[in-house]
Structures are given as C-alpha cells and as structure tokens.
C-alpha cells in the first residue's frame, strides 16, 4: 500500500500510529511529492490533502478516519475501532473531538502563514483557539475515563495533543489541564507515538 505522507501532518500521524499499533507498518510505503514516479496529491485526492492511501487493490482512500478504519479491518488483533455499541460511538466521538482540535489548530497555523500580514485575522485565530480550549476543557473533564486504550479515539486525541505541542506551544495547556497532561504523558510514551513525533525538515 502507498501512503501519501507528510512528516508534519497530524492526520498522517494518526495513520502511522494505527499502522504501528496493528502491526501493519511494514505494509505501508510512504510516498511524498519527492518520491520518483509518484503522482501529485491533487491527482490522487481531489481535495489535495494528505493522508491518502492507495490500497494493494488500487483503491484510493481518504481521509484519516477512513484510512485508519481500513487498516483496522486488515488485521486479526485487538480492534482499534470497536465493532458496535457504546464503545464504538464513544471512540468515534473522541476521534471527532481530536480531529476537531486538529482542524482548528491547522486553521490557526495557516492563518499565521498568510504572506500578506494585513490579511491575517486575530479574531479568526481567537475564534479557533477558543474551540481548542473548549475541547481541552472537555477532555480534562473526561481524562479519568479515557483509559489507556489504544483505540481510534485515544490515538486521535494523543495526536491532537502532540500537534498542539508542535505548533501551538504558546497555549501552555498542561498546567490548566493536569489530568489530561498525566494521561497524555503515558500515551506519548507508547512506542508508536514516540516513533512518530513530528519534526520540521532541517
Ligand atoms: N480531514 C482530513 C484532513 C487532512 C488535512 O487537512 N491534511 C493537511 C495536512 S495536515 C493537508 O494536506 N492540507 C493541504 C491542503 O489543505 O491543501 C483527514 O483527517 O485526513
């Protein structure tokens, strides 16, 4: 399988972590715009976003929730997507919450990268940061019940917190969210997470 990849994308990180947790890492060939013979992402995913996965059957899958669930269907071990019932809906909602933090965080980062500084909106950034704060508050309240996992919910939240540390470090969320910080410390030490810490290219 070919994974259209970026080392700094938190959505790609979700896929990489799911692959590692399910023993499928070796089945994924990571491709980037620099990989010879690889089509541009816009020719693979009309939204021109990573991650996108080309399966061994030639199907193209996106976005990260779909790719993660596909990978989870390929192994016989403990499932990261609970099959049914409240455990499933809880894990999917937690994934949505983590993805929402990522969506808001990415918008903050992109707003800060507008070349024309006059076009940057402090109000828009504050609006998105309020969503992140509100999500972190909700996660702090549920931290005691998050469990060690892993499932797709805990993996997504852990990747979201990793992205906040990577790109939105000024939020300084740990002191105001101590239970979540303690939970995240354990998650961040899982081998799949420790091996996929985002880094800007040198
Ligand atoms: N909902 C998508 C979001 C993917 C996404 O936004 N990826 C970013 C990289 S972090 C991207 O490729 N952005 C390029 C663009 O928006 O043109 C997912 O879960 O995979």
Short mmCIF file of C-alpha atoms and ligand atoms in Angstrom, two decimals:
data_model
loop_
_atom_site.label_atom_id
_atom_site.label_comp_id
_atom_site.label_asym_id
_atom_site.label_seq_id
_atom_site.Cartn_x
_atom_site.Cartn_y
_atom_site.Cartn_z
CA UNK A 1 0.00 0.00 0.00
CA UNK A 2 1.18 3.51 -0.76
CA UNK A 3 0.59 6.19 1.86
CA UNK A 4 0.78 9.77 0.64
CA UNK A 5 2.72 11.11 3.54
CA UNK A 6 3.99 14.20 5.31
CA UNK A 7 6.22 14.03 8.38
CA UNK A 8 4.49 17.03 9.97
CA UNK A 9 0.83 16.21 9.29
CA UNK A 10 -1.00 15.09 12.44
CA UNK A 11 -3.62 13.34 10.31
CA UNK A 12 -0.87 11.31 8.66
CA UNK A 13 0.49 10.62 12.13
CA UNK A 14 -2.84 9.04 13.10
CA UNK A 15 -2.45 6.61 10.19
CA UNK A 16 1.17 5.86 11.03
CA UNK A 17 0.28 5.20 14.68
CA UNK A 18 -2.66 2.97 13.73
CA UNK A 19 -0.40 1.01 11.36
CA UNK A 20 2.18 0.56 14.12
CA UNK A 21 -0.39 -0.44 16.75
CA UNK A 22 -1.87 -3.04 14.40
CA UNK A 23 1.43 -4.47 13.14
CA UNK A 24 0.97 -3.13 9.62
CA UNK A 25 3.81 -0.62 9.41
CA UNK A 26 5.81 -2.75 7.01
CA UNK A 27 2.86 -2.86 4.59
CA UNK A 28 2.91 0.92 4.13
CA UNK A 29 5.21 2.55 1.60
CA UNK A 30 5.42 6.23 2.47
CA UNK A 31 5.43 8.47 -0.60
CA UNK A 32 5.89 12.23 -0.84
CA UNK A 33 5.96 14.71 -3.74
CA UNK A 34 9.70 13.98 -3.95
CA UNK A 35 9.23 10.22 -4.49
CA UNK A 36 10.11 9.40 -8.12
CA UNK A 37 7.14 8.35 -10.24
CA UNK A 38 4.55 9.35 -7.65
CA UNK A 39 1.51 11.32 -8.79
CA UNK A 40 0.88 14.70 -7.18
CA UNK A 41 -1.52 14.52 -4.26
CA UNK A 42 -4.10 16.53 -6.22
CA UNK A 43 -4.25 13.75 -8.81
CA UNK A 44 -4.91 11.19 -6.06
CA UNK A 45 -7.23 13.09 -3.73
CA UNK A 46 -9.32 15.84 -5.35
CA UNK A 47 -9.07 17.75 -2.06
CA UNK A 48 -5.25 17.65 -2.44
CA UNK A 49 -4.80 16.64 1.20
CA UNK A 50 -2.69 14.03 2.93
CA UNK A 51 -3.12 11.37 4.07
CA UNK A 52 -4.37 9.41 1.08
CA UNK A 53 -3.88 5.67 0.78
CA UNK A 54 -3.62 3.59 -2.38
CA UNK A 55 -4.51 0.05 -1.43
CA UNK A 56 -2.97 -3.06 -2.97
CA UNK A 57 -6.21 -3.38 -4.99
CA UNK A 58 -5.66 0.12 -6.38
CA UNK A 59 -8.46 1.78 -4.42
CA UNK A 60 -7.78 5.33 -3.23
CA UNK A 61 -8.88 6.04 0.33
CA UNK A 62 -9.11 9.30 2.24
CA UNK A 63 -9.36 10.88 4.79
CA UNK A 64 -7.63 9.78 8.00
CA UNK A 65 -10.73 8.26 9.71
CA UNK A 66 -11.44 6.16 6.61
CA UNK A 67 -7.82 5.06 6.17
CA UNK A 68 -7.49 4.18 9.86
CA UNK A 69 -10.66 2.10 9.79
CA UNK A 70 -9.50 0.36 6.61
CA UNK A 71 -6.16 -0.57 8.21
CA UNK A 72 -8.02 -1.82 11.28
CA UNK A 73 -10.00 -4.17 9.01
CA UNK A 74 -6.80 -5.83 7.78
CA UNK A 75 -5.56 -7.44 10.99
CA UNK A 76 -6.86 -10.06 13.40
CA UNK A 77 -5.63 -8.49 16.64
CA UNK A 78 -7.49 -6.27 19.10
CA UNK A 79 -9.50 -3.76 17.10
CA UNK A 80 -8.92 -0.02 17.37
CA UNK A 81 -12.44 0.65 16.08
CA UNK A 82 -14.83 -1.10 18.48
CA UNK A 83 -17.28 -3.15 16.42
CA UNK A 84 -20.55 -1.97 17.93
CA UNK A 85 -22.39 -0.44 20.82
CA UNK A 86 -21.47 2.43 23.08
CA UNK A 87 -17.74 1.64 22.91
CA UNK A 88 -17.85 2.29 19.15
CA UNK A 89 -19.77 5.57 19.39
CA UNK A 90 -17.58 6.74 22.24
CA UNK A 91 -14.39 6.02 20.27
CA UNK A 92 -15.73 7.69 17.12
CA UNK A 93 -16.86 10.79 19.04
CA UNK A 94 -13.48 11.01 20.72
CA UNK A 95 -11.88 10.77 17.27
CA UNK A 96 -14.15 13.60 16.09
CA UNK A 97 -13.13 15.71 19.08
CA UNK A 98 -9.42 15.12 18.42
CA UNK A 99 -9.88 15.79 14.70
CA UNK A 100 -11.74 18.99 15.60
CA UNK A 101 -8.76 20.17 17.67
CA UNK A 102 -6.54 19.40 14.68
CA UNK A 103 -8.83 21.22 12.23
CA UNK A 104 -8.91 24.32 14.44
CA UNK A 105 -5.17 24.13 15.12
CA UNK A 106 -4.36 23.83 11.44
CA UNK A 107 -6.51 26.87 10.66
CA UNK A 108 -4.63 28.85 13.32
CA UNK A 109 -1.29 27.82 11.83
CA UNK A 110 -2.37 28.59 8.25
CA UNK A 111 -3.73 31.99 9.26
CA UNK A 112 -0.35 32.81 10.77
CA UNK A 113 1.35 31.83 7.50
CA UNK A 114 -0.55 34.26 5.27
CA UNK A 115 2.10 36.12 3.33
CA UNK A 116 0.17 39.36 3.47
CA UNK A 117 0.13 40.12 7.19
CA UNK A 118 -2.71 42.60 6.72
CA UNK A 119 -4.93 39.68 5.68
CA UNK A 120 -4.33 37.82 8.95
CA UNK A 121 -7.32 37.96 11.27
CA UNK A 122 -6.65 37.99 15.01
CA UNK A 123 -10.38 37.49 15.56
CA UNK A 124 -10.41 34.33 13.46
CA UNK A 125 -7.38 32.97 15.32
CA UNK A 126 -9.01 33.72 18.68
CA UNK A 127 -12.22 32.02 17.50
CA UNK A 128 -10.35 28.85 16.56
CA UNK A 129 -8.27 28.91 19.75
CA UNK A 130 -11.48 29.08 21.80
CA UNK A 131 -12.58 25.84 20.15
CA UNK A 132 -9.29 24.22 21.09
CA UNK A 133 -9.56 25.47 24.68
CA UNK A 134 -13.11 24.27 24.96
CA UNK A 135 -12.13 20.83 23.60
CA UNK A 136 -9.19 20.62 26.03
CA UNK A 137 -11.54 21.51 28.90
CA UNK A 138 -13.90 18.73 27.83
CA UNK A 139 -11.00 16.29 27.60
CA UNK A 140 -9.75 17.33 31.03
CA UNK A 141 -13.19 16.55 32.45
CA UNK A 142 -13.18 13.10 30.83
CA UNK A 143 -9.47 12.35 31.38
CA UNK A 144 -10.14 9.88 34.21
CA UNK A 145 -12.28 7.77 31.88
CA UNK A 146 -10.18 7.98 28.72
CA UNK A 147 -8.38 4.77 29.58
CA UNK A 148 -5.08 3.52 28.26
CA UNK A 149 -6.56 2.30 25.01
CA UNK A 150 -5.43 2.35 22.44
CA UNK A 151 -8.44 2.88 20.26
CA UNK A 152 -9.07 5.31 17.44
CA UNK A 153 -10.35 7.89 19.93
CA UNK A 154 -7.35 7.82 22.25
CA UNK A 155 -4.91 7.74 19.31
CA UNK A 156 -6.54 10.77 17.70
CA UNK A 157 -6.60 12.77 20.94
CA UNK A 158 -2.96 11.89 21.59
CA UNK A 159 -2.01 13.01 18.04
CA UNK A 160 -4.00 16.22 18.57
CA UNK A 161 -2.16 17.00 21.81
CA UNK A 162 1.11 16.23 20.05
CA UNK A 163 0.17 18.73 17.36
CA UNK A 164 -0.70 21.38 19.97
CA UNK A 165 2.76 20.85 21.46
CA UNK A 166 4.35 21.01 18.00
CA UNK A 167 2.63 24.06 16.52
CA UNK A 168 0.66 25.79 19.31
CA UNK A 169 3.07 25.52 22.18
CA UNK A 170 2.11 29.01 23.38
CA UNK A 171 -1.21 27.61 24.62
CA UNK A 172 0.62 26.14 27.62
CA UNK A 173 -2.23 23.72 28.20
CA UNK A 174 -0.64 21.36 30.75
CA UNK A 175 -0.88 23.50 33.90
CA UNK A 176 -4.59 24.18 33.30
CA UNK A 177 -5.32 20.56 32.32
CA UNK A 178 -3.30 18.41 34.74
CA UNK A 179 -5.34 15.20 34.46
CA UNK A 180 -5.18 15.33 30.66
CA UNK A 181 -1.45 16.06 30.82
CA UNK A 182 -0.88 12.99 33.01
CA UNK A 183 -2.94 10.83 30.64
CA UNK A 184 -1.07 12.19 27.62
CA UNK A 185 2.33 11.52 29.14
CA UNK A 186 1.56 7.79 29.17
CA UNK A 187 0.14 7.92 25.64
CA UNK A 188 3.11 9.84 24.27
CA UNK A 189 5.42 7.13 25.62
CA UNK A 190 3.74 4.38 23.65
CA UNK A 191 6.30 3.16 21.08
CA UNK A 192 4.03 4.04 18.14
CA UNK A 193 3.70 7.62 19.39
CA UNK A 194 7.34 8.03 20.41
CA UNK A 195 8.47 6.88 16.97
CA UNK A 196 6.30 9.40 15.12
CA UNK A 197 6.96 12.71 16.89
CA UNK A 198 6.60 15.44 14.23
CA UNK A 199 9.70 17.35 13.20
CA UNK A 200 10.18 20.15 10.74
CA UNK A 201 12.59 19.27 7.93
CA UNK A 202 16.10 20.63 8.54
N1 LIG B 1 -9.92 15.57 7.41
C1 LIG B 1 -8.64 15.27 6.79
C2 LIG B 1 -7.71 16.46 6.96
C3 LIG B 1 -6.43 16.30 6.16
C4 LIG B 1 -5.64 17.60 6.06
O1 LIG B 1 -6.16 18.68 6.30
N2 LIG B 1 -4.35 17.47 5.70
C5 LIG B 1 -3.50 18.62 5.55
C6 LIG B 1 -2.10 18.34 6.07
S1 LIG B 1 -2.03 18.40 7.82
C7 LIG B 1 -3.33 18.94 4.07
O2 LIG B 1 -2.99 18.07 3.29
N3 LIG B 1 -3.56 20.20 3.68
C8 LIG B 1 -3.32 20.64 2.35
C9 LIG B 1 -4.44 21.50 1.84
O3 LIG B 1 -5.41 21.75 2.58
O4 LIG B 1 -4.34 21.90 0.68
C10 LIG B 1 -8.06 13.99 7.41
O5 LIG B 1 -8.49 13.61 8.51
O6 LIG B 1 -7.23 13.31 6.76
#
